[in-house]
Amino acid sequence: MTERVIIGDVGEVRLRIDRNIGEVFYDKTRPVGSFLFDFEANPAREWNQIVMQIYEKGFKIRLSTKAVPKSLKPCIDFLRGKYENGEPSAMFAAIRLWENYIKCYNLNHGADIFNERSAMLCKPFHALGDCKLWELQAVKALQSALRTEESQVELWYPMSKRPYECVVGYSSFLPMIFYYLNKINEWGFIVQSCKVCDTRFLARSRHFELCGDKCRKVNEVEAKRQFEERNKDCKIEKTYENHYQYWYNRLRRLKKTNTTDDVMTEFTGAFDDFRKGAVKHKKAVKSGKMKMSEFNSWLFEQQNIVDDMVKRGGEKWVDKP
Ligand SMILES: [Zn+2]
């Protein structure tokens, strides 16, 4: 499922939706939930500082369309940065905030009206603190900040060529956010983090752990690699066990013979060295520092040591009566 966000003048947006024409600032289709996941978060309240600066300085200057007033330059730079950043909520707020300023500039008590409108617009950017928009805590924080004039949502229901519903926001994000969260709840979606790329996405159940085809592919390759790794580990252990058995069988036979203590001591010492060496080499092969063929050669060298001892043991290797 996808969501589509369009920012623009209401008439142009209608044209864009119905006839795919119309000049708009932003028109993108993204995975469902992206609007909430990427929503501007600004716990440091920079937006408020910008609003305050415009409120304090912007209404005392002569506004000209030709030159940017010096005192407002930092504010304009901030808003331009947010506009160019391309995150739709910040983009919308930047456009709306500046529009509000221009509209309020010549009004009676314009500064106060601008301040009030901007506070309403930017509220969800900082009201959440450090929590995320879709978390219960955030919803509670936003709900307690909600004013009556923000609690309505405009819906353009599906009609004629438009098979889908549109939620329209003008001066506050809150109705859209609550409407969206409510829909997610209704659809039975939950928020998941992709186990490959950590991107958040909406899923039908906890069972879905990957955000899309790209990550599914990455996950498959990784699973195959892990399988091969385990297989390799298995092969190393199996080879070692065979060689260990070779040593062990000879030790058992040795114990049954009239072997002198000297031979016995030499044998158990060599057996210990073999085991210690094998632990070290197995680790090296598993981490890729030693080739399997080198490990195999080492094992056969060790086998020569046993064979040599057996040979030197000579007639002592006779079964006990
Ligand atoms: Zn992913």
PDB file of C-alpha atoms and ligand atoms in Angstrom:
ATOM      1  CA  MET A   1       0.000   0.000   0.000  1.00  0.00           C
ATOM      2  CA  THR A   2       1.109   3.551  -0.680  1.00  0.00           C
ATOM      3  CA  GLU A   3       0.315   7.078   0.387  1.00  0.00           C
ATOM      4  CA  ARG A   4       0.455  10.177  -1.780  1.00  0.00           C
ATOM      5  CA  VAL A   5       1.274  13.606  -0.399  1.00  0.00           C
ATOM      6  CA  ILE A   6       0.553  16.720  -2.459  1.00  0.00           C
ATOM      7  CA  ILE A   7       1.360  20.248  -1.316  1.00  0.00           C
ATOM      8  CA  GLY A   8      -0.068  23.204  -3.166  1.00  0.00           C
ATOM      9  CA  ASP A   9      -2.836  25.689  -3.614  1.00  0.00           C
ATOM     10  CA  VAL A  10      -6.140  23.874  -3.089  1.00  0.00           C
ATOM     11  CA  GLY A  11      -7.394  24.476  -6.662  1.00  0.00           C
ATOM     12  CA  GLU A  12      -4.131  23.283  -8.181  1.00  0.00           C
ATOM     13  CA  VAL A  13      -4.122  20.220  -5.940  1.00  0.00           C
ATOM     14  CA  ARG A  14      -7.607  19.312  -7.143  1.00  0.00           C
ATOM     15  CA  LEU A  15      -6.459  19.629 -10.747  1.00  0.00           C
ATOM     16  CA  ARG A  16      -3.439  17.460  -9.998  1.00  0.00           C
ATOM     17  CA  ILE A  17      -5.544  14.740  -8.417  1.00  0.00           C
ATOM     18  CA  ASP A  18      -8.382  14.725 -10.934  1.00  0.00           C
ATOM     19  CA  ARG A  19      -6.663  15.516 -14.208  1.00  0.00           C
ATOM     20  CA  ASN A  20      -2.977  15.102 -13.427  1.00  0.00           C
ATOM     21  CA  ILE A  21      -2.277  18.744 -14.223  1.00  0.00           C
ATOM     22  CA  GLY A  22      -1.863  21.706 -11.869  1.00  0.00           C
ATOM     23  CA  GLU A  23       1.208  23.415 -10.484  1.00  0.00           C
ATOM     24  CA  VAL A  24       2.060  22.037  -7.067  1.00  0.00           C
ATOM     25  CA  PHE A  25       5.053  22.299  -4.725  1.00  0.00           C
ATOM     26  CA  TYR A  26       5.242  18.626  -3.920  1.00  0.00           C
ATOM     27  CA  ASP A  27       3.666  15.437  -5.225  1.00  0.00           C
ATOM     28  CA  LYS A  28       5.106  12.106  -4.181  1.00  0.00           C
ATOM     29  CA  THR A  29       3.820   8.599  -3.687  1.00  0.00           C
ATOM     30  CA  ARG A  30       5.612   6.651  -0.970  1.00  0.00           C
ATOM     31  CA  PRO A  31       5.050   3.513   1.123  1.00  0.00           C
ATOM     32  CA  VAL A  32       2.061   3.867   3.416  1.00  0.00           C
ATOM     33  CA  GLY A  33       2.973   5.452   6.774  1.00  0.00           C
ATOM     34  CA  SER A  34       5.942   7.462   5.417  1.00  0.00           C
ATOM     35  CA  PHE A  35       4.212  10.746   6.274  1.00  0.00           C
ATOM     36  CA  LEU A  36       4.204   9.738   9.940  1.00  0.00           C
ATOM     37  CA  PHE A  37       7.634   8.102   9.997  1.00  0.00           C
ATOM     38  CA  ASP A  38       9.428  11.042   8.351  1.00  0.00           C
ATOM     39  CA  PHE A  39       7.397  13.737  10.075  1.00  0.00           C
ATOM     40  CA  GLU A  40       9.488  16.747  11.125  1.00  0.00           C
ATOM     41  CA  ALA A  41      10.724  16.304  14.698  1.00  0.00           C
ATOM     42  CA  ASN A  42      12.173  19.318  16.369  1.00  0.00           C
ATOM     43  CA  PRO A  43      12.417  18.916  20.132  1.00  0.00           C
ATOM     44  CA  ALA A  44      14.956  21.782  20.234  1.00  0.00           C
ATOM     45  CA  ARG A  45      12.128  24.129  19.202  1.00  0.00           C
ATOM     46  CA  GLU A  46      14.020  25.857  16.382  1.00  0.00           C
ATOM     47  CA  TRP A  47      10.722  26.483  14.592  1.00  0.00           C
ATOM     48  CA  ASN A  48       9.459  28.397  17.614  1.00  0.00           C
ATOM     49  CA  GLN A  49      12.570  30.526  17.648  1.00  0.00           C
ATOM     50  CA  ILE A  50      12.051  31.402  13.975  1.00  0.00           C
ATOM     51  CA  VAL A  51       8.409  32.290  14.600  1.00  0.00           C
ATOM     52  CA  MET A  52       9.497  34.463  17.539  1.00  0.00           C
ATOM     53  CA  GLN A  53      12.113  36.252  15.427  1.00  0.00           C
ATOM     54  CA  ILE A  54       9.619  37.031  12.674  1.00  0.00           C
ATOM     55  CA  TYR A  55       7.083  38.132  15.306  1.00  0.00           C
ATOM     56  CA  GLU A  56       9.565  40.486  16.944  1.00  0.00           C
ATOM     57  CA  LYS A  57      11.400  41.853  13.907  1.00  0.00           C
ATOM     58  CA  GLY A  58       9.300  41.123  10.846  1.00  0.00           C
ATOM     59  CA  PHE A  59       6.455  43.495  11.545  1.00  0.00           C
ATOM     60  CA  LYS A  60       8.659  46.496  12.305  1.00  0.00           C
ATOM     61  CA  ILE A  61      10.390  46.587   8.942  1.00  0.00           C
ATOM     62  CA  ARG A  62       9.354  47.762   5.506  1.00  0.00           C
ATOM     63  CA  LEU A  63       8.636  44.704   3.470  1.00  0.00           C
ATOM     64  CA  SER A  64       9.853  44.834  -0.094  1.00  0.00           C
ATOM     65  CA  THR A  65       9.585  42.160  -2.736  1.00  0.00           C
ATOM     66  CA  LYS A  66      12.899  43.214  -4.235  1.00  0.00           C
ATOM     67  CA  ALA A  67      15.340  42.671  -1.385  1.00  0.00           C
ATOM     68  CA  VAL A  68      15.425  40.302   1.547  1.00  0.00           C
ATOM     69  CA  PRO A  69      15.309  42.326   4.771  1.00  0.00           C
ATOM     70  CA  LYS A  70      18.577  41.787   6.628  1.00  0.00           C
ATOM     71  CA  SER A  71      16.984  41.165   9.996  1.00  0.00           C
ATOM     72  CA  LEU A  72      14.928  38.293   8.563  1.00  0.00           C
ATOM     73  CA  LYS A  73      17.727  36.639   6.633  1.00  0.00           C
ATOM     74  CA  PRO A  74      18.396  33.888   9.221  1.00  0.00           C
ATOM     75  CA  CYS A  75      14.669  33.072   9.273  1.00  0.00           C
ATOM     76  CA  ILE A  76      14.450  32.950   5.499  1.00  0.00           C
ATOM     77  CA  ASP A  77      17.552  30.748   5.335  1.00  0.00           C
ATOM     78  CA  PHE A  78      16.027  28.377   7.868  1.00  0.00           C
ATOM     79  CA  LEU A  79      12.728  28.153   5.987  1.00  0.00           C
ATOM     80  CA  ARG A  80      14.463  27.756   2.634  1.00  0.00           C
ATOM     81  CA  GLY A  81      16.576  24.948   4.093  1.00  0.00           C
ATOM     82  CA  LYS A  82      13.434  23.164   5.284  1.00  0.00           C
ATOM     83  CA  TYR A  83      11.747  23.700   1.919  1.00  0.00           C
ATOM     84  CA  GLU A  84      14.685  22.323  -0.032  1.00  0.00           C
ATOM     85  CA  ASN A  85      15.172  19.405   2.351  1.00  0.00           C
ATOM     86  CA  GLY A  86      12.092  17.824   0.769  1.00  0.00           C
ATOM     87  CA  GLU A  87      10.468  16.314   3.864  1.00  0.00           C
ATOM     88  CA  PRO A  88       6.811  17.164   3.170  1.00  0.00           C
ATOM     89  CA  SER A  89       5.707  18.256   6.669  1.00  0.00           C
ATOM     90  CA  ALA A  90       8.665  20.634   7.069  1.00  0.00           C
ATOM     91  CA  MET A  91       8.201  21.817   3.487  1.00  0.00           C
ATOM     92  CA  PHE A  92       4.526  22.558   4.048  1.00  0.00           C
ATOM     93  CA  ALA A  93       5.250  24.392   7.309  1.00  0.00           C
ATOM     94  CA  ALA A  94       7.945  26.513   5.644  1.00  0.00           C
ATOM     95  CA  ILE A  95       5.608  27.556   2.821  1.00  0.00           C
ATOM     96  CA  ARG A  96       2.657  28.106   5.136  1.00  0.00           C
ATOM     97  CA  LEU A  97       4.632  30.085   7.677  1.00  0.00           C
ATOM     98  CA  TRP A  98       5.954  32.522   5.108  1.00  0.00           C
ATOM     99  CA  GLU A  99       2.530  32.847   3.473  1.00  0.00           C
ATOM    100  CA  ASN A 100       1.051  33.628   6.877  1.00  0.00           C
ATOM    101  CA  TYR A 101       3.640  36.292   7.462  1.00  0.00           C
ATOM    102  CA  ILE A 102       2.902  38.004   4.123  1.00  0.00           C
ATOM    103  CA  LYS A 103      -0.870  37.753   4.732  1.00  0.00           C
ATOM    104  CA  CYS A 104      -0.665  39.084   8.278  1.00  0.00           C
ATOM    105  CA  TYR A 105       1.813  41.844   7.516  1.00  0.00           C
ATOM    106  CA  ASN A 106      -0.802  44.482   6.719  1.00  0.00           C
ATOM    107  CA  LEU A 107      -3.484  43.283   9.146  1.00  0.00           C
ATOM    108  CA  ASN A 108      -4.419  44.941  12.383  1.00  0.00           C
ATOM    109  CA  HIS A 109      -2.699  42.966  15.165  1.00  0.00           C
ATOM    110  CA  GLY A 110      -1.040  41.078  12.323  1.00  0.00           C
ATOM    111  CA  ALA A 111       1.941  40.050  14.453  1.00  0.00           C
ATOM    112  CA  ASP A 112      -0.315  38.423  17.042  1.00  0.00           C
ATOM    113  CA  ILE A 113      -2.405  36.633  14.431  1.00  0.00           C
ATOM    114  CA  PHE A 114       0.797  35.405  12.737  1.00  0.00           C
ATOM    115  CA  ASN A 115       2.139  34.203  16.064  1.00  0.00           C
ATOM    116  CA  GLU A 116      -1.006  32.300  16.933  1.00  0.00           C
ATOM    117  CA  ARG A 117      -1.339  30.643  13.520  1.00  0.00           C
ATOM    118  CA  SER A 118       2.342  29.661  13.426  1.00  0.00           C
ATOM    119  CA  ALA A 119       2.240  28.212  16.928  1.00  0.00           C
ATOM    120  CA  MET A 120      -0.687  26.010  15.895  1.00  0.00           C
ATOM    121  CA  LEU A 121       1.127  24.915  12.743  1.00  0.00           C
ATOM    122  CA  CYS A 122       4.471  24.065  14.361  1.00  0.00           C
ATOM    123  CA  LYS A 123       3.111  22.543  17.565  1.00  0.00           C
ATOM    124  CA  PRO A 124       3.466  18.862  16.576  1.00  0.00           C
ATOM    125  CA  PHE A 125       7.150  19.401  15.701  1.00  0.00           C
ATOM    126  CA  HIS A 126       8.124  19.802  19.335  1.00  0.00           C
ATOM    127  CA  ALA A 127       5.075  18.699  21.365  1.00  0.00           C
ATOM    128  CA  LEU A 128       6.228  15.091  21.039  1.00  0.00           C
ATOM    129  CA  GLY A 129       9.523  15.578  22.835  1.00  0.00           C
ATOM    130  CA  ASP A 130      11.621  12.549  22.093  1.00  0.00           C
ATOM    131  CA  CYS A 131       8.805  10.129  21.386  1.00  0.00           C
ATOM    132  CA  LYS A 132       7.609   9.101  17.952  1.00  0.00           C
ATOM    133  CA  LEU A 133       4.421  10.208  16.291  1.00  0.00           C
ATOM    134  CA  TRP A 134       2.855   6.738  16.249  1.00  0.00           C
ATOM    135  CA  GLU A 135       3.600   5.920  19.867  1.00  0.00           C
ATOM    136  CA  LEU A 136       0.724   6.020  22.336  1.00  0.00           C
ATOM    137  CA  GLN A 137       2.577   8.550  24.478  1.00  0.00           C
ATOM    138  CA  ALA A 138       2.909  10.923  21.523  1.00  0.00           C
ATOM    139  CA  VAL A 139      -0.758  10.620  20.643  1.00  0.00           C
ATOM    140  CA  LYS A 140      -1.657  11.499  24.234  1.00  0.00           C
ATOM    141  CA  ALA A 141       0.692  14.514  24.202  1.00  0.00           C
ATOM    142  CA  LEU A 142      -0.809  15.770  20.939  1.00  0.00           C
ATOM    143  CA  GLN A 143      -4.367  15.146  22.049  1.00  0.00           C
ATOM    144  CA  SER A 144      -3.872  17.213  25.170  1.00  0.00           C
ATOM    145  CA  ALA A 145      -2.477  20.033  22.996  1.00  0.00           C
ATOM    146  CA  LEU A 146      -5.406  19.873  20.556  1.00  0.00           C
ATOM    147  CA  ARG A 147      -7.752  22.850  20.328  1.00  0.00           C
ATOM    148  CA  THR A 148     -11.329  22.702  19.089  1.00  0.00           C
ATOM    149  CA  GLU A 149     -10.531  24.537  15.864  1.00  0.00           C
ATOM    150  CA  GLU A 150      -7.957  21.885  15.013  1.00  0.00           C
ATOM    151  CA  SER A 151     -10.133  18.866  15.640  1.00  0.00           C
ATOM    152  CA  GLN A 152     -11.848  18.843  12.263  1.00  0.00           C
ATOM    153  CA  VAL A 153     -10.635  17.124   9.148  1.00  0.00           C
ATOM    154  CA  GLU A 154     -11.636  17.771   5.552  1.00  0.00           C
ATOM    155  CA  LEU A 155     -12.233  14.714   3.441  1.00  0.00           C
ATOM    156  CA  TRP A 156     -12.526  14.485  -0.308  1.00  0.00           C
ATOM    157  CA  TYR A 157     -14.257  11.166  -0.694  1.00  0.00           C
ATOM    158  CA  PRO A 158     -13.778   8.921  -3.735  1.00  0.00           C
ATOM    159  CA  MET A 159     -15.803  10.079  -6.718  1.00  0.00           C
ATOM    160  CA  SER A 160     -15.776  10.016 -10.524  1.00  0.00           C
ATOM    161  CA  LYS A 161     -12.256   9.127 -11.671  1.00  0.00           C
ATOM    162  CA  ARG A 162     -10.771   9.392  -8.202  1.00  0.00           C
ATOM    163  CA  PRO A 163     -11.051   5.999  -6.519  1.00  0.00           C
ATOM    164  CA  TYR A 164      -9.407   7.021  -3.257  1.00  0.00           C
ATOM    165  CA  GLU A 165     -10.075   9.285  -0.323  1.00  0.00           C
ATOM    166  CA  CYS A 166      -8.078  12.476   0.339  1.00  0.00           C
ATOM    167  CA  VAL A 167      -7.465  14.050   3.715  1.00  0.00           C
ATOM    168  CA  VAL A 168      -6.940  17.780   3.483  1.00  0.00           C
ATOM    169  CA  GLY A 169      -5.110  19.984   5.954  1.00  0.00           C
ATOM    170  CA  TYR A 170      -4.850  23.761   5.898  1.00  0.00           C
ATOM    171  CA  SER A 171      -3.525  25.318   9.055  1.00  0.00           C
ATOM    172  CA  SER A 172      -2.765  22.392  11.345  1.00  0.00           C
ATOM    173  CA  PHE A 173      -1.212  18.959  10.963  1.00  0.00           C
ATOM    174  CA  LEU A 174      -3.087  17.493  13.899  1.00  0.00           C
ATOM    175  CA  PRO A 175      -6.341  16.467  12.168  1.00  0.00           C
ATOM    176  CA  MET A 176      -4.367  14.655   9.466  1.00  0.00           C
ATOM    177  CA  ILE A 177      -2.134  12.924  11.994  1.00  0.00           C
ATOM    178  CA  PHE A 178      -5.072  11.706  14.093  1.00  0.00           C
ATOM    179  CA  TYR A 179      -7.008  10.646  11.034  1.00  0.00           C
ATOM    180  CA  TYR A 180      -4.000   8.697   9.736  1.00  0.00           C
ATOM    181  CA  LEU A 181      -3.327   7.014  13.077  1.00  0.00           C
ATOM    182  CA  ASN A 182      -6.970   6.096  13.329  1.00  0.00           C
ATOM    183  CA  LYS A 183      -6.924   4.547   9.857  1.00  0.00           C
ATOM    184  CA  ILE A 184      -3.809   2.520  10.668  1.00  0.00           C
ATOM    185  CA  ASN A 185      -5.586   1.205  13.704  1.00  0.00           C
ATOM    186  CA  GLU A 186      -8.684   0.405  11.662  1.00  0.00           C
ATOM    187  CA  TRP A 187      -6.644  -1.455   9.019  1.00  0.00           C
ATOM    188  CA  GLY A 188      -4.998  -3.450  11.800  1.00  0.00           C
ATOM    189  CA  PHE A 189      -1.486  -2.363  10.841  1.00  0.00           C
ATOM    190  CA  ILE A 190       1.417  -2.283  13.232  1.00  0.00           C
ATOM    191  CA  VAL A 191       4.690  -0.380  13.010  1.00  0.00           C
ATOM    192  CA  GLN A 192       7.691  -2.602  12.352  1.00  0.00           C
ATOM    193  CA  SER A 193      11.416  -1.880  11.914  1.00  0.00           C
ATOM    194  CA  CYS A 194      13.020  -3.641   8.956  1.00  0.00           C
ATOM    195  CA  LYS A 195      15.580  -6.132  10.261  1.00  0.00           C
ATOM    196  CA  VAL A 196      17.912  -5.360   7.342  1.00  0.00           C
ATOM    197  CA  CYS A 197      17.841  -1.573   6.862  1.00  0.00           C
ATOM    198  CA  ASP A 198      16.081  -0.489  10.079  1.00  0.00           C
ATOM    199  CA  THR A 199      13.506   1.540   8.115  1.00  0.00           C
ATOM    200  CA  ARG A 200      10.096   1.763   9.743  1.00  0.00           C
ATOM    201  CA  PHE A 201       7.137   0.371   7.845  1.00  0.00           C
ATOM    202  CA  LEU A 202       3.545  -0.678   8.388  1.00  0.00           C
ATOM    203  CA  ALA A 203       2.906  -4.405   8.485  1.00  0.00           C
ATOM    204  CA  ARG A 204      -0.108  -6.644   8.910  1.00  0.00           C
ATOM    205  CA  SER A 205       1.566  -8.563  11.731  1.00  0.00           C
ATOM    206  CA  ARG A 206       4.815  -9.020  13.668  1.00  0.00           C
ATOM    207  CA  HIS A 207       5.516 -11.840  11.232  1.00  0.00           C
ATOM    208  CA  PHE A 208       6.604  -9.316   8.554  1.00  0.00           C
ATOM    209  CA  GLU A 209      10.152  -8.234   9.330  1.00  0.00           C
ATOM    210  CA  LEU A 210      11.350  -6.828   5.988  1.00  0.00           C
ATOM    211  CA  CYS A 211      10.347  -3.520   4.412  1.00  0.00           C
ATOM    212  CA  GLY A 212      10.411  -4.531   0.750  1.00  0.00           C
ATOM    213  CA  ASP A 213      11.795  -6.624  -2.094  1.00  0.00           C
ATOM    214  CA  LYS A 214      15.255  -5.068  -1.929  1.00  0.00           C
ATOM    215  CA  CYS A 215      15.733  -6.010   1.722  1.00  0.00           C
ATOM    216  CA  ARG A 216      14.116  -9.407   1.114  1.00  0.00           C
ATOM    217  CA  LYS A 217      16.850 -10.097  -1.436  1.00  0.00           C
ATOM    218  CA  VAL A 218      19.590  -8.895   0.942  1.00  0.00           C
ATOM    219  CA  ASN A 219      18.134 -11.100   3.649  1.00  0.00           C
ATOM    220  CA  GLU A 220      18.095 -14.165   1.370  1.00  0.00           C
ATOM    221  CA  VAL A 221      21.744 -13.669   0.438  1.00  0.00           C
ATOM    222  CA  GLU A 222      22.658 -13.256   4.106  1.00  0.00           C
ATOM    223  CA  ALA A 223      20.701 -16.392   5.089  1.00  0.00           C
ATOM    224  CA  LYS A 224      22.526 -18.347   2.388  1.00  0.00           C
ATOM    225  CA  ARG A 225      25.871 -17.021   3.605  1.00  0.00           C
ATOM    226  CA  GLN A 226      25.046 -18.015   7.180  1.00  0.00           C
ATOM    227  CA  PHE A 227      23.943 -21.448   6.023  1.00  0.00           C
ATOM    228  CA  GLU A 228      27.205 -21.938   4.151  1.00  0.00           C
ATOM    229  CA  GLU A 229      29.129 -20.691   7.166  1.00  0.00           C
ATOM    230  CA  ARG A 230      27.390 -23.201   9.411  1.00  0.00           C
ATOM    231  CA  ASN A 231      28.009 -25.887   6.825  1.00  0.00           C
ATOM    232  CA  LYS A 232      31.677 -24.986   6.720  1.00  0.00           C
ATOM    233  CA  ASP A 233      31.887 -25.077  10.545  1.00  0.00           C
ATOM    234  CA  CYS A 234      30.210 -28.466  10.435  1.00  0.00           C
ATOM    235  CA  LYS A 235      32.752 -29.763   7.911  1.00  0.00           C
ATOM    236  CA  ILE A 236      35.681 -28.533  10.019  1.00  0.00           C
ATOM    237  CA  GLU A 237      34.332 -30.234  13.138  1.00  0.00           C
ATOM    238  CA  LYS A 238      33.632 -33.483  11.284  1.00  0.00           C
ATOM    239  CA  THR A 239      37.166 -33.619   9.845  1.00  0.00           C
ATOM    240  CA  TYR A 240      38.649 -32.925  13.263  1.00  0.00           C
ATOM    241  CA  GLU A 241      36.497 -35.606  14.895  1.00  0.00           C
ATOM    242  CA  ASN A 242      37.727 -38.238  12.421  1.00  0.00           C
ATOM    243  CA  HIS A 243      41.335 -37.432  13.247  1.00  0.00           C
ATOM    244  CA  TYR A 244      40.616 -37.266  16.947  1.00  0.00           C
ATOM    245  CA  GLN A 245      39.093 -40.750  16.700  1.00  0.00           C
ATOM    246  CA  TYR A 246      42.276 -41.967  14.993  1.00  0.00           C
ATOM    247  CA  TRP A 247      44.358 -40.789  17.949  1.00  0.00           C
ATOM    248  CA  TYR A 248      41.867 -42.063  20.510  1.00  0.00           C
ATOM    249  CA  ASN A 249      41.699 -45.572  19.018  1.00  0.00           C
ATOM    250  CA  ARG A 250      45.479 -45.860  19.202  1.00  0.00           C
ATOM    251  CA  LEU A 251      45.510 -44.614  22.781  1.00  0.00           C
ATOM    252  CA  ARG A 252      42.917 -47.221  23.733  1.00  0.00           C
ATOM    253  CA  ARG A 253      44.944 -49.954  22.071  1.00  0.00           C
ATOM    254  CA  LEU A 254      48.073 -48.710  23.821  1.00  0.00           C
ATOM    255  CA  LYS A 255      46.398 -48.962  27.199  1.00  0.00           C
ATOM    256  CA  LYS A 256      45.626 -52.617  26.537  1.00  0.00           C
ATOM    257  CA  THR A 257      49.282 -53.462  25.844  1.00  0.00           C
ATOM    258  CA  ASN A 258      52.316 -53.848  28.081  1.00  0.00           C
ATOM    259  CA  THR A 259      53.507 -50.403  27.115  1.00  0.00           C
ATOM    260  CA  THR A 260      56.129 -48.778  29.320  1.00  0.00           C
ATOM    261  CA  ASP A 261      55.263 -45.637  31.211  1.00  0.00           C
ATOM    262  CA  ASP A 262      57.698 -43.678  29.008  1.00  0.00           C
ATOM    263  CA  VAL A 263      55.797 -44.451  25.827  1.00  0.00           C
ATOM    264  CA  MET A 264      52.504 -43.787  27.573  1.00  0.00           C
ATOM    265  CA  THR A 265      53.709 -40.372  28.790  1.00  0.00           C
ATOM    266  CA  GLU A 266      55.037 -39.480  25.344  1.00  0.00           C
ATOM    267  CA  PHE A 267      51.785 -40.493  23.731  1.00  0.00           C
ATOM    268  CA  THR A 268      49.453 -38.614  26.095  1.00  0.00           C
ATOM    269  CA  GLY A 269      51.683 -35.517  25.826  1.00  0.00           C
ATOM    270  CA  ALA A 270      51.511 -35.627  22.014  1.00  0.00           C
ATOM    271  CA  PHE A 271      47.759 -36.212  22.159  1.00  0.00           C
ATOM    272  CA  ASP A 272      47.373 -33.103  24.360  1.00  0.00           C
ATOM    273  CA  ASP A 273      49.437 -31.046  21.924  1.00  0.00           C
ATOM    274  CA  PHE A 274      47.289 -32.298  19.071  1.00  0.00           C
ATOM    275  CA  ARG A 275      44.066 -31.240  20.809  1.00  0.00           C
ATOM    276  CA  LYS A 276      45.397 -27.806  21.753  1.00  0.00           C
ATOM    277  CA  GLY A 277      46.736 -27.258  18.229  1.00  0.00           C
ATOM    278  CA  ALA A 278      43.440 -28.367  16.714  1.00  0.00           C
ATOM    279  CA  VAL A 279      41.429 -25.858  18.785  1.00  0.00           C
ATOM    280  CA  LYS A 280      43.684 -23.051  17.561  1.00  0.00           C
ATOM    281  CA  HIS A 281      43.621 -24.143  13.921  1.00  0.00           C
ATOM    282  CA  LYS A 282      39.857 -24.738  13.829  1.00  0.00           C
ATOM    283  CA  LYS A 283      39.366 -21.165  15.007  1.00  0.00           C
ATOM    284  CA  ALA A 284      41.734 -19.901  12.317  1.00  0.00           C
ATOM    285  CA  VAL A 285      39.900 -21.808   9.561  1.00  0.00           C
ATOM    286  CA  LYS A 286      36.485 -20.565  10.774  1.00  0.00           C
ATOM    287  CA  SER A 287      37.643 -16.959  10.734  1.00  0.00           C
ATOM    288  CA  GLY A 288      39.240 -17.372   7.322  1.00  0.00           C
ATOM    289  CA  LYS A 289      42.831 -16.945   8.542  1.00  0.00           C
ATOM    290  CA  MET A 290      43.736 -20.513   7.549  1.00  0.00           C
ATOM    291  CA  LYS A 291      42.687 -22.484   4.495  1.00  0.00           C
ATOM    292  CA  MET A 292      40.850 -25.778   4.890  1.00  0.00           C
ATOM    293  CA  SER A 293      43.577 -27.473   2.818  1.00  0.00           C
ATOM    294  CA  GLU A 294      46.240 -26.195   5.253  1.00  0.00           C
ATOM    295  CA  PHE A 295      44.220 -27.537   8.167  1.00  0.00           C
ATOM    296  CA  ASN A 296      43.953 -30.904   6.427  1.00  0.00           C
ATOM    297  CA  SER A 297      47.725 -31.031   5.845  1.00  0.00           C
ATOM    298  CA  TRP A 298      48.321 -30.233   9.494  1.00  0.00           C
ATOM    299  CA  LEU A 299      45.965 -33.016  10.575  1.00  0.00           C
ATOM    300  CA  PHE A 300      47.826 -35.526   8.399  1.00  0.00           C
ATOM    301  CA  GLU A 301      51.169 -34.363   9.767  1.00  0.00           C
ATOM    302  CA  GLN A 302      49.786 -35.080  13.225  1.00  0.00           C
ATOM    303  CA  GLN A 303      48.670 -38.493  12.082  1.00  0.00           C
ATOM    304  CA  ASN A 304      52.284 -39.174  11.040  1.00  0.00           C
ATOM    305  CA  ILE A 305      53.356 -38.454  14.625  1.00  0.00           C
ATOM    306  CA  VAL A 306      51.000 -41.147  15.947  1.00  0.00           C
ATOM    307  CA  ASP A 307      52.044 -43.589  13.263  1.00  0.00           C
ATOM    308  CA  ASP A 308      55.664 -42.930  14.092  1.00  0.00           C
ATOM    309  CA  MET A 309      55.105 -43.577  17.803  1.00  0.00           C
ATOM    310  CA  VAL A 310      53.218 -46.740  17.042  1.00  0.00           C
ATOM    311  CA  LYS A 311      56.082 -47.909  14.854  1.00  0.00           C
ATOM    312  CA  ARG A 312      58.681 -47.048  17.498  1.00  0.00           C
ATOM    313  CA  GLY A 313      56.556 -48.796  20.126  1.00  0.00           C
ATOM    314  CA  GLY A 314      57.315 -51.947  18.116  1.00  0.00           C
ATOM    315  CA  GLU A 315      56.929 -55.161  19.945  1.00  0.00           C
ATOM    316  CA  LYS A 316      55.627 -53.349  22.998  1.00  0.00           C
ATOM    317  CA  TRP A 317      52.310 -52.924  21.115  1.00  0.00           C
ATOM    318  CA  VAL A 318      51.244 -56.441  21.860  1.00  0.00           C
ATOM    319  CA  ASP A 319      47.936 -57.250  23.405  1.00  0.00           C
ATOM    320  CA  LYS A 320      47.975 -57.963  27.106  1.00  0.00           C
ATOM    321  CA  PRO A 321      47.552 -61.656  27.808  1.00  0.00           C
TER     322      PRO A 321
HETATM  323 ZN    ZN B   1      14.527  -2.698   4.705  1.00  0.00          ZN
END
